Coordinates of C-alpha atoms and ligand atoms in Angstrom, one line a residue:
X1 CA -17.1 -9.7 -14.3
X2 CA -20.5 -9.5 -12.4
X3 CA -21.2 -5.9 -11.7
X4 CA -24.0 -6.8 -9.1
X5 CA -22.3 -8.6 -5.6
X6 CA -23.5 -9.7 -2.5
X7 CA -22.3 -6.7 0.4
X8 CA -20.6 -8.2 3.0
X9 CA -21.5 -5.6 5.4
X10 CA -18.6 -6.8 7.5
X11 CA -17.4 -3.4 10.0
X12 CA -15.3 -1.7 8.3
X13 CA -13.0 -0.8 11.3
X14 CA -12.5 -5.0 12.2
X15 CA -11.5 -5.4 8.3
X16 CA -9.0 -3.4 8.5
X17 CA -7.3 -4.7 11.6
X18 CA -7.7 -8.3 11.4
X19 CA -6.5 -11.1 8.6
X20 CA -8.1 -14.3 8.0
X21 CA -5.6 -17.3 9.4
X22 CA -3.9 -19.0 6.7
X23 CA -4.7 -22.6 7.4
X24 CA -8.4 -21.4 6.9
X25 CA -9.7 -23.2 3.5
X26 CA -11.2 -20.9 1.3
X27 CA -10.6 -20.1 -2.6
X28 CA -12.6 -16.9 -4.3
X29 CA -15.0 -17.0 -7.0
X30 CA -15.1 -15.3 -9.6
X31 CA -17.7 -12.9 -7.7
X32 CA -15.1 -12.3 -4.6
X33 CA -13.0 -11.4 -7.5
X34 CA -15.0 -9.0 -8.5
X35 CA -15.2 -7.5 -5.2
X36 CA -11.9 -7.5 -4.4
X37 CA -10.3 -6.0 -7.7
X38 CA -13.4 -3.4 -7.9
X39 CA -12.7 -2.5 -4.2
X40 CA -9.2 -2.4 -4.5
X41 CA -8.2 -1.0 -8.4
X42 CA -11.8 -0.1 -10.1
X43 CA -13.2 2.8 -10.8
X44 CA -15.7 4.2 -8.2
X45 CA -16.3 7.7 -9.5
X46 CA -15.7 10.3 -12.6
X47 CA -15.6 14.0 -12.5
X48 CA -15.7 15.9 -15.7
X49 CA -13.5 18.6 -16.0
X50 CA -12.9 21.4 -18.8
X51 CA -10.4 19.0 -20.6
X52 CA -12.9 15.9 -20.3
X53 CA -13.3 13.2 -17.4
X54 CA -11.6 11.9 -14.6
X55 CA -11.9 8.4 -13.5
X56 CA -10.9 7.7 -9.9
X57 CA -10.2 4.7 -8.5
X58 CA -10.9 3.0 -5.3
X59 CA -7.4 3.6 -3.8
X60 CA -5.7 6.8 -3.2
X61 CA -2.6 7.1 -5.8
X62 CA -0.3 10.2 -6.4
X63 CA -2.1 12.3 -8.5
X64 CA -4.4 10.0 -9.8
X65 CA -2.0 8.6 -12.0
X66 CA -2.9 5.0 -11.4
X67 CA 0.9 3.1 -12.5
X68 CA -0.7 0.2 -10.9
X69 CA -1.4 -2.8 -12.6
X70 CA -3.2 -6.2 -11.3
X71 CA -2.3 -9.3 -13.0
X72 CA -4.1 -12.3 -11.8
X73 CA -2.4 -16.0 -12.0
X74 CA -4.8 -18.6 -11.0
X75 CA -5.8 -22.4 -10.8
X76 CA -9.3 -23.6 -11.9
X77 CA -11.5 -21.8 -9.6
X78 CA -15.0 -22.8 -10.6
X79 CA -16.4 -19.8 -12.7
X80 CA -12.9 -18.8 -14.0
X81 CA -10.2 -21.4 -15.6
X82 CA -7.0 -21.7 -14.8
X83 CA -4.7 -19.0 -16.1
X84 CA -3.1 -15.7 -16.5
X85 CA -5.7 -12.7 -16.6
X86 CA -5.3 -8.5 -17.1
X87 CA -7.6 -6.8 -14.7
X88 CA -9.1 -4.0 -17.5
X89 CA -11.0 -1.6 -15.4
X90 CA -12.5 0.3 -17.6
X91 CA -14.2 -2.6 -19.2
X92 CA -14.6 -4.3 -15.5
X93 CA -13.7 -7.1 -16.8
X94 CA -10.4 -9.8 -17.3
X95 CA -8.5 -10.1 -19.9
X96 CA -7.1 -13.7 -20.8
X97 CA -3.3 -13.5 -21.2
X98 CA -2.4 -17.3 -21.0
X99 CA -5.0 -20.3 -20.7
X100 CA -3.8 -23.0 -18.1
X101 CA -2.3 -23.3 -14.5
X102 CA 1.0 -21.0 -14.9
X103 CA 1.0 -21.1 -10.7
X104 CA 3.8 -23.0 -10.9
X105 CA 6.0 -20.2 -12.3
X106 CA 5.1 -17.8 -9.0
X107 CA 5.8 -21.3 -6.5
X108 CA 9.6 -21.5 -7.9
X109 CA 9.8 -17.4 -8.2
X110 CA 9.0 -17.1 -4.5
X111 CA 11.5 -20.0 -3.6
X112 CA 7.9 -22.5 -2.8
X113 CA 6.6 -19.3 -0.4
X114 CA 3.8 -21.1 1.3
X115 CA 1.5 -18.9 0.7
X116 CA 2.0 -18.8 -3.0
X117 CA 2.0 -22.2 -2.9
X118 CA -1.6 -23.0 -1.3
X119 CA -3.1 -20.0 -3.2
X120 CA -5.9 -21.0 -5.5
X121 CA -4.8 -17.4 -6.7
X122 CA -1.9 -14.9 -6.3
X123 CA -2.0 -10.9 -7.9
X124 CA 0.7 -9.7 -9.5
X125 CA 1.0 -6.1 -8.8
X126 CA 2.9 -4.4 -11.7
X127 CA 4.0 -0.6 -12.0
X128 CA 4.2 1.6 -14.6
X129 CA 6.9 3.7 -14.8
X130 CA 6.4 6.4 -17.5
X131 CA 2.7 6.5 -16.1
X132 CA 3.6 8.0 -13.2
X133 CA 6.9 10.0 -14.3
X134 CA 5.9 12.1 -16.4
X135 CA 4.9 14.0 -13.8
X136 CA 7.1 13.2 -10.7
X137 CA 10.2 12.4 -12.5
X138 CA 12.6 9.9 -10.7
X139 CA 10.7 10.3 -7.2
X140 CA 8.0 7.9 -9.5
X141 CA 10.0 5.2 -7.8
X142 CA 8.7 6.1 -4.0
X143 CA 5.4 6.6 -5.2
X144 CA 5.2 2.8 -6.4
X145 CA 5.6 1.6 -2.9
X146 CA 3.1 4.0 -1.4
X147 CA 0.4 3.5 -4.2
X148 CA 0.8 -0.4 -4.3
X149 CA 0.6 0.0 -0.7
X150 CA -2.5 2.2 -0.4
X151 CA -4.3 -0.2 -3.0
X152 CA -3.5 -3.2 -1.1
X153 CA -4.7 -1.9 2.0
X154 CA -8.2 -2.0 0.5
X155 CA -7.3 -5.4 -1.1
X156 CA -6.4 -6.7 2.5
X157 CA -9.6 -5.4 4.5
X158 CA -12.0 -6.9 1.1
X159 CA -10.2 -10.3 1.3
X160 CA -10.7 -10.2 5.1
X161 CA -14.5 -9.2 4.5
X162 CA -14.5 -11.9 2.6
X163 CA -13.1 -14.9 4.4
X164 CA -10.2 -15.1 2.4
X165 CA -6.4 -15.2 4.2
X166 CA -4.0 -12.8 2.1
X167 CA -0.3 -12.7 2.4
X168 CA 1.7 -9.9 0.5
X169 CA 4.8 -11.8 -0.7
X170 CA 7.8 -9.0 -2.0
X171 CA 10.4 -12.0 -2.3
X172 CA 10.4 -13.4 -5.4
X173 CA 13.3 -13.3 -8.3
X174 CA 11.9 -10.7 -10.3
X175 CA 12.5 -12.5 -14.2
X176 CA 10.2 -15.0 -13.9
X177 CA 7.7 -13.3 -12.5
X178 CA 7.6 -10.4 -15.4
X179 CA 8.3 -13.2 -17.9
X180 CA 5.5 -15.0 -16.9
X181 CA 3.2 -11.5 -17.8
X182 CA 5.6 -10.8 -21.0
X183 CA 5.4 -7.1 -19.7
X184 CA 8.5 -5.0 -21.3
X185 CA 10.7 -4.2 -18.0
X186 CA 11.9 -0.9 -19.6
X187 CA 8.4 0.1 -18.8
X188 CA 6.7 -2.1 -16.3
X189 CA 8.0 -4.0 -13.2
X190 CA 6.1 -6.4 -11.1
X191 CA 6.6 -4.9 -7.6
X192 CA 4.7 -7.4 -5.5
X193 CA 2.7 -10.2 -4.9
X194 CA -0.4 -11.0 -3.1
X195 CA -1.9 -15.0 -2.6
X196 CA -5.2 -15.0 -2.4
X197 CA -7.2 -18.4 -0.3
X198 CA -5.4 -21.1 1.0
X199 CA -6.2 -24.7 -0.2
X200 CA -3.5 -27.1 1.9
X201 CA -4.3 -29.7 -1.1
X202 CA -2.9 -27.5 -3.9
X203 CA 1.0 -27.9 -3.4
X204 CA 0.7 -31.4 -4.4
X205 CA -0.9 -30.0 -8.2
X206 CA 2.0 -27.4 -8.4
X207 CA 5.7 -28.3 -9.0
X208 CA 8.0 -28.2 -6.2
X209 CA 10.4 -25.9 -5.7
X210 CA 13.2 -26.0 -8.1
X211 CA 16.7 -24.7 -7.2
X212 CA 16.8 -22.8 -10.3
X213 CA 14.0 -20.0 -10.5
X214 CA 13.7 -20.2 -14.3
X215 CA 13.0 -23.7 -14.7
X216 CA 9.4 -23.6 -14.6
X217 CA 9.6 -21.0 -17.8
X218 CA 10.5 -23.3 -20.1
X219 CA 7.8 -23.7 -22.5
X220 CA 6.3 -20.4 -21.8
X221 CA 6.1 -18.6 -25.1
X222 CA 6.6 -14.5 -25.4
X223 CA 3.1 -13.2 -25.6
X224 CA 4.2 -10.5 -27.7
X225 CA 1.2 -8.4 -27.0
X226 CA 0.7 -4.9 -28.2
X227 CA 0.5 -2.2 -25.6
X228 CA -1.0 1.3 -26.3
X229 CA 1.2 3.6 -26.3
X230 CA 1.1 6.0 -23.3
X231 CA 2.3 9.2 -25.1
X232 CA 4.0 10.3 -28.6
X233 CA 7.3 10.6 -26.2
X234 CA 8.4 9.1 -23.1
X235 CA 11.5 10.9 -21.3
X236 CA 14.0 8.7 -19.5
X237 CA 14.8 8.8 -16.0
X238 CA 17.1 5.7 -15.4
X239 CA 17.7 6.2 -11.4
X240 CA 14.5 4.3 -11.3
X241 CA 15.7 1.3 -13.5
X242 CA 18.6 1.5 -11.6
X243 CA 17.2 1.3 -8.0
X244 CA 14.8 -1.0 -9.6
X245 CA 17.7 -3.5 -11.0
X246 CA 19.3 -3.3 -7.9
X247 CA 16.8 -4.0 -5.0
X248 CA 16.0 -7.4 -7.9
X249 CA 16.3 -10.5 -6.6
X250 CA 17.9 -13.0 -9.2
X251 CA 18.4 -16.4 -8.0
X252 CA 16.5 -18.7 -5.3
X253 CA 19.2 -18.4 -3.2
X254 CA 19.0 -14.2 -3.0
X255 CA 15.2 -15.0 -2.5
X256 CA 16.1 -18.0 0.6
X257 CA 18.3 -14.9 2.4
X258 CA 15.1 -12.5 2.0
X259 CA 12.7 -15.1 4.3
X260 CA 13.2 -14.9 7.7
X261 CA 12.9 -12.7 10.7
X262 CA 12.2 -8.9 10.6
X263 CA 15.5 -7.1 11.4
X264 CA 16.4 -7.8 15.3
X265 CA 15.1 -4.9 17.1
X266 CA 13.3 -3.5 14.5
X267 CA 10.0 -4.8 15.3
X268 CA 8.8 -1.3 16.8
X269 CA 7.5 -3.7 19.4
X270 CA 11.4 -4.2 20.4
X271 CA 13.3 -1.5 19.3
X272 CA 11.9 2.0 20.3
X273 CA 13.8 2.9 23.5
X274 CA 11.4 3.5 26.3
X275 CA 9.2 6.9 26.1
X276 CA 11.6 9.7 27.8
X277 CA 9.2 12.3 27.7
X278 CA 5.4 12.7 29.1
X279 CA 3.0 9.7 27.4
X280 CA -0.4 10.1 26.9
X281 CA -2.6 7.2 26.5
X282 CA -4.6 6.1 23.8
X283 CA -7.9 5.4 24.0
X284 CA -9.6 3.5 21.0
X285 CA -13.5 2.8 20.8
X286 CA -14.1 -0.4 22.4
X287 CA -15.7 -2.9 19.4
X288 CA -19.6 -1.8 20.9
X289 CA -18.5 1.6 20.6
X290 CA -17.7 1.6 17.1
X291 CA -19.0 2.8 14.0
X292 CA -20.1 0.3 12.2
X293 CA -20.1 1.3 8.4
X294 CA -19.4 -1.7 6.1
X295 CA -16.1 -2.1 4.4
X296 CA -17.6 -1.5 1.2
X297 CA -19.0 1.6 1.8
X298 CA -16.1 3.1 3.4
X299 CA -14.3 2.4 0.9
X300 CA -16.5 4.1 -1.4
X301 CA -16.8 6.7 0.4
X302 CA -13.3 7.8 0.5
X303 CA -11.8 10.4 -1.6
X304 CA -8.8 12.1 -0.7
X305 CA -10.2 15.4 2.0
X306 CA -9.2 18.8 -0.3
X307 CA -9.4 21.2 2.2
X308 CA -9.1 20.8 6.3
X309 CA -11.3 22.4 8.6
X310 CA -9.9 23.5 11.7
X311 CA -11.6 21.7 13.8
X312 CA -10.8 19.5 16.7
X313 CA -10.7 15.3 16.3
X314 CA -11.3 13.5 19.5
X315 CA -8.5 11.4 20.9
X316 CA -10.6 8.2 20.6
X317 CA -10.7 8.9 17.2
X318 CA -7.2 9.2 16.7
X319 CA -6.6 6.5 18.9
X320 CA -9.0 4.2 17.1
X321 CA -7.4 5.2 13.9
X322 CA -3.8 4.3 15.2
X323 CA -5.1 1.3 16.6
X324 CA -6.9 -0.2 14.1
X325 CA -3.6 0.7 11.1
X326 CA -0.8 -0.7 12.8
X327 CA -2.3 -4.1 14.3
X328 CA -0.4 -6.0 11.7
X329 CA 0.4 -6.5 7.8
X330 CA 0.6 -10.2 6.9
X331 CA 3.8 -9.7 4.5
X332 CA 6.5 -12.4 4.1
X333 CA 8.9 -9.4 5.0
X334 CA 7.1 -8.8 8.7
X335 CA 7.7 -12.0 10.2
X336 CA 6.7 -12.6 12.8
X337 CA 3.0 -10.8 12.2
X338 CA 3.0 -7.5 14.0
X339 CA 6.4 -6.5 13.1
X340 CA 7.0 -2.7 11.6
X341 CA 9.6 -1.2 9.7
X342 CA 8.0 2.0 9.9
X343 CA 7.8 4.2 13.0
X344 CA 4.8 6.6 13.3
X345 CA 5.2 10.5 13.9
X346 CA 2.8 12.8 14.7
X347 CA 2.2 16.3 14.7
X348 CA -0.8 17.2 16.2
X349 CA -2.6 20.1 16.0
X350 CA -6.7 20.0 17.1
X351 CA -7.1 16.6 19.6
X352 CA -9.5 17.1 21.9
X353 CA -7.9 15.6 24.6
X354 CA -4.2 16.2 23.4
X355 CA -1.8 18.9 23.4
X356 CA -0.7 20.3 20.4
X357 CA 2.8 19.6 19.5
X358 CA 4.9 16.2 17.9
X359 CA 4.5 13.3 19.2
X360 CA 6.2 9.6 18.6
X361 CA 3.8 6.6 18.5
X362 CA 5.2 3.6 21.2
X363 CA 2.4 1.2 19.3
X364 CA 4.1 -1.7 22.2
X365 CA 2.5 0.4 24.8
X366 CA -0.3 2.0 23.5
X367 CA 0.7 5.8 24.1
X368 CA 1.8 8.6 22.5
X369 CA 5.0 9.9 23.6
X370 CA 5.2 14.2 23.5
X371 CA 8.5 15.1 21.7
X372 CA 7.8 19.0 22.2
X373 CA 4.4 20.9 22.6
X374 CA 3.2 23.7 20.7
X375 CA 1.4 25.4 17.9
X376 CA 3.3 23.4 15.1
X377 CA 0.4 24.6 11.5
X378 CA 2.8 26.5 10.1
X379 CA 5.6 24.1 10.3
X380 CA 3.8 21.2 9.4
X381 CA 2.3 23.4 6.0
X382 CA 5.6 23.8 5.6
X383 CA 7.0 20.2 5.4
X384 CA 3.5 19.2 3.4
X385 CA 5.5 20.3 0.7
X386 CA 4.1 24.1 1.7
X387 CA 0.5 22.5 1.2
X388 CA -2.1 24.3 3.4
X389 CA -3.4 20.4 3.5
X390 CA -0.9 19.7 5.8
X391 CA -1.5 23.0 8.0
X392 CA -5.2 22.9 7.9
X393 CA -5.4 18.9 9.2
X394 CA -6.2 17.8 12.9
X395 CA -3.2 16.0 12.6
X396 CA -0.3 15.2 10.7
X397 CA 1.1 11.2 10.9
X398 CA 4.9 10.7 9.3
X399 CA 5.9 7.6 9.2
X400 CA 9.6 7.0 9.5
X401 CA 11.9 4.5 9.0
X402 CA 15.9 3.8 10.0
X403 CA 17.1 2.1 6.6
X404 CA 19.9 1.3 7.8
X405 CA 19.3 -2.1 9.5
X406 CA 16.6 -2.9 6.9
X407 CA 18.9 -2.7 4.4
X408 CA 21.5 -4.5 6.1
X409 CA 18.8 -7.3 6.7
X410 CA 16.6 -7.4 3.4
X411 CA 19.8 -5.9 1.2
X412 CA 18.5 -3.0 -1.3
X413 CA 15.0 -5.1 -1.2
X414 CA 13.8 -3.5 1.7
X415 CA 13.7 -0.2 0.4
X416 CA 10.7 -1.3 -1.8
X417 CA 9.3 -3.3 1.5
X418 CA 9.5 0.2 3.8
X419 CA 7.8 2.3 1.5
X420 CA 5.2 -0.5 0.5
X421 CA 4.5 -1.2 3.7
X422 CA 4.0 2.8 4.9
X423 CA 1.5 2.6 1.6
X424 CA -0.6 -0.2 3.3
X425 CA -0.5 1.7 6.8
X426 CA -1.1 5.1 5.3
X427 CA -3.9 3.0 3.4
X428 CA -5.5 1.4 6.4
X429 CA -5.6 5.0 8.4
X430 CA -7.6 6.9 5.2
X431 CA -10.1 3.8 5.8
X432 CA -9.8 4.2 10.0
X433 CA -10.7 7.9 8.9
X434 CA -13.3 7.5 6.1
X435 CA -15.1 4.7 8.4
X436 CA -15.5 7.6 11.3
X437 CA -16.5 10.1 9.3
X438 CA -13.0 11.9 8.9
X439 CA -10.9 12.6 5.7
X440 CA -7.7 11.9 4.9
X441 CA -5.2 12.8 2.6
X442 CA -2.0 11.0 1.5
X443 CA 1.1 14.1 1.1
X444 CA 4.3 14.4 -0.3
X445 CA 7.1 16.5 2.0
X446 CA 10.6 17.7 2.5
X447 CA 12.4 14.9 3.3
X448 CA 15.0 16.3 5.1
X449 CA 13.2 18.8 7.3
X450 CA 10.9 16.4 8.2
X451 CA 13.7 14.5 10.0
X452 CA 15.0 17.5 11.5
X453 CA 11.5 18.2 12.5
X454 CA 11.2 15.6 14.7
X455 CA 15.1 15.4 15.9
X456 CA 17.0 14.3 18.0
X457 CA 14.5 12.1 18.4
X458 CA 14.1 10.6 14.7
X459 CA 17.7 11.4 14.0
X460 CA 19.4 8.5 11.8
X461 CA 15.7 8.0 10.9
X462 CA 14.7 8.5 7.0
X463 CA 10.9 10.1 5.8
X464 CA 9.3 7.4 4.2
X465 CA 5.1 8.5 3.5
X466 CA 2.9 11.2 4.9
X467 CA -0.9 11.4 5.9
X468 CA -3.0 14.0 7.5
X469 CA -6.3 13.6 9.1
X470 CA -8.6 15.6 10.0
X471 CA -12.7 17.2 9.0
X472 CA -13.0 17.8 5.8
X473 CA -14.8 21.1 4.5
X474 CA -16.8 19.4 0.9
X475 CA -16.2 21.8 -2.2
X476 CA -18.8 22.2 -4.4
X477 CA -17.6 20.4 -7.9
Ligands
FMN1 C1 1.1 8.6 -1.6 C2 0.1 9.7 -1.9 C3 0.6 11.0 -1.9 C4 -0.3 12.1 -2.2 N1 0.2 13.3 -2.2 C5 -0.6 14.4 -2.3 C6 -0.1 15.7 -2.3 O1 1.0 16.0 -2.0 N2 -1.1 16.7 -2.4 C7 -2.4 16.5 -2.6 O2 -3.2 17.4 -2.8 N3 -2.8 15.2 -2.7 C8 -2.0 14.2 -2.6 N4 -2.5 12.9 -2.7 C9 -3.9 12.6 -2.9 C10 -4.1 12.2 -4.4 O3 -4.0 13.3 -5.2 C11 -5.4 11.5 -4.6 O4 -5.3 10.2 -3.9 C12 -5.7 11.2 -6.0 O5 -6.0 12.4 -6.7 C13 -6.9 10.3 -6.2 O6 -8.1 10.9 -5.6 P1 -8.8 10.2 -4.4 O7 -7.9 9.9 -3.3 O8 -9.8 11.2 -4.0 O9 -9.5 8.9 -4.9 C14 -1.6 11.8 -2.4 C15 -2.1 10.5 -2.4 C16 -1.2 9.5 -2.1 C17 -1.8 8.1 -2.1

């Protein structure tokens, strides 16, 4: 792919916030490909180290593991033919899996999805489970959500940058989809999707809709690739092929019940009972007021902040930063656009502006709601899985989540929507931070305590993804 691409210097802080209407026509190059996949998935930096070098990516990820893979399933776009493509980072390049227009395949998966259906291209987002494991065990699971998220936050704010409309798409029957890639599900899952463009002309090139998911298959040949092996030994932890087998969708009927409305009430715009306790007010840069960095070099800016200094964040910063994260995730799962599964906690500890103590975000009314005040480091160091990280930030954001209702709504299926959608807000507030000049880190946590943390308030609730924000202090390499 080309290495050299046009900037397009659009503000960082708008890219993040706003999507690109769907009806809009537009189909990416092979260029805005480029872009998208190097902003999102490529490697932006190396560090040596005693044992060799370490290639980072443009996303955050849990330890740097990088499980996650980007598939690409596309229509004749001009400078790239129809087909099925491996993005290969390493080489920056794509690899051809299948020549010809498999788009189809992805239509009947998502039960004809309009946005997978107009796409001149959709991303398949796989993960890899032993990639990840081997160092987190079962937990790997969680961590697929939050690092497809994190990845596709950059992926939305690029394609916005862009001109291009994006729509993450999480309902799909699962066999087709990994079928279509030939990818051995013992190892590798597609987790979700992500249409790319809208052309309103293309439905009538793509089948329709089938009743049966698997009918656009036939013909569709194993690939029988060889994979490199990821280690001499791989250890089994089957909780995660079990949750991942049962939050699979397997007929176009399961995928019809998944479209729809977010869970009644859930919505935080509906659902959080009024503040009970003293609001503050947030106060985000107006659009003249903020900074202005391009999307591209926010994002490569960002690296995940290693040490906290103590020192005080403003509130319009924080307020920018909340702002701009939660204005909206185009997902078929958040219907209509501005619905939230997650709910936003805070613990804050240096706002100018802002008492220290935990706080609940009311994002419906624009204020922050004080749960109990105080001088919170050590507890908050604490529930950072005893990370001085999460004691040093300005501020510590939880998000949380009542699975109850989701699950009731989306069946086991929404457990991967809750902790992919935390992922793409925790995503969108490390690029809120890295655009002003703050760092951010992505942390794992008790799960428990966290919830008693924050009780009675978040009781019933479940701890879904941590970030803290805050200066960071640069270590010398
Ligand atoms: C979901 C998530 C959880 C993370 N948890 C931790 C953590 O508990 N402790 C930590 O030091 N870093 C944590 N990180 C930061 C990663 O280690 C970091 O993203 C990774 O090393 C890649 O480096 P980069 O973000 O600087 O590109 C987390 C990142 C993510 C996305």
């Amino acid at each position: 792919m080309p290495t050299e691409v046009r900037q397009t210097g659009v503000v960082a802080l708008s890219a993040i916030a706003a999507g690109i209407p769907a009806p809009s026509k537009a189909s990416p190059n092979l260029e805005a490909i480029a872009q998208l996949l190097y902003l999102s998935a490529g490697i932006t930096r190396q560090r040596k180290y005693s044992g060799g070098e370490i290639y980072f990516r443009a996303a955050a990820c849990t330890g740097a593991l990088y499980e996650v893979e980007l598939y690409l399933v596309c229509g004749d776009l001009g400078d790239l033919q129809a087909g099925l493509y491996h993005f290969a980072p390493a080489e920056f390049g794509l690899r051809q899996l299948r020549a010809g227009d498999y788009r189809h395949v992805l239509v009947e998966a998502s039960g004809g999805e309009p946005a997978i259906a107009h796409a001149p291209l959709t991303i398949v987002c796989t993960c890899t489970y032993w990639r990840n494991a081997w160092k987190y065990q079962a937990r790997t699971y969680r961590h697929f959500g939050w690092d497809n998220g994190t990845l596709l936050a950059n992926l939305l704010a690029v394609a916005t940058a862009l001109g291009l409309p994006a729509s993450i798409v999480c309902g799909f029957v699962d066999a087709p989809v990994n079928r279509l890639l030939d990818i051995d599900i013992q190892r590798e899952v597609a987790f979700s999707l992500v249409a790319l463009g809208h052309d309103s002309g293309l439905s009538a090139h793509t089948a329709p809709p089938s009743q049966t998911a698997l009918r656009g298959l036939a013909g569709i040949s194993p690939l029988g690739l060889e994979t490199v092996p990821l280690s001499r030994d791989e250890i089994d932890y089957p909780l995660m092929r079990e949750m991942h087998a049962a939050s699979s969708l397997d007929s176009a009927e399961e995928v019809a019940s998944w479209r729809g409305g977010t869970p009644p009430g859930r919505a935080e715009t509906t659902d959080s009972p009024p503040p009970a306790g003293p609001v503050v007010r947030l106060e985000p840069l107006s659009d003249a007021e903020m900074p202005r960095d391009p999307i591209e070099q926010v994002i490569l800016r960002r690296g995940s902040s290693r040490q906290f200094a103590r020192t005080p964040i403003s509130l319009p910063q924080l307020s920018t930063m909340l702002d701009r994260a939660t204005c909206g995730v185009p997902a078929d799962f958040l219907n209509p656009l501005g619905s939230q599964l997650n709910h936003l906690y805070l613990i804050v500890h240096a706002v100018q502006g802002l008492d220290s103590g935990a706080y609940v975000f009311h994002r419906d009314r624009g204020v922050l709601e004080c749960l109990k005040q105080g001088n919170f480091r050590d507890q908050a160091g604490y529930l950072g899985l005893e990370q001085p990280l999460a004691a040093d930030a300005a501020v510590d954001i939880f998000f949380l989540a009542d699975l109850r209702p989701i699950l009731q709504r989306f069946g086991n299926r929404g457990y991967r929507a809750v902790q992919l959608e935390a992922g793409i807000l925790g995503g969108k507030l490390y690029l809120a931070a890295y655009a002003q000049h703050l760092g951010a880190t992505g942390l794992t946590f008790y799960d428990d305590d966290v919830i008693r943390f924050f009780s009675p308030h978040a009781e019933g609730k479940s701890a879904i993804f941590l970030v803290a924000v805050g200066h960071s202090i640069k270590r010398l390499a």
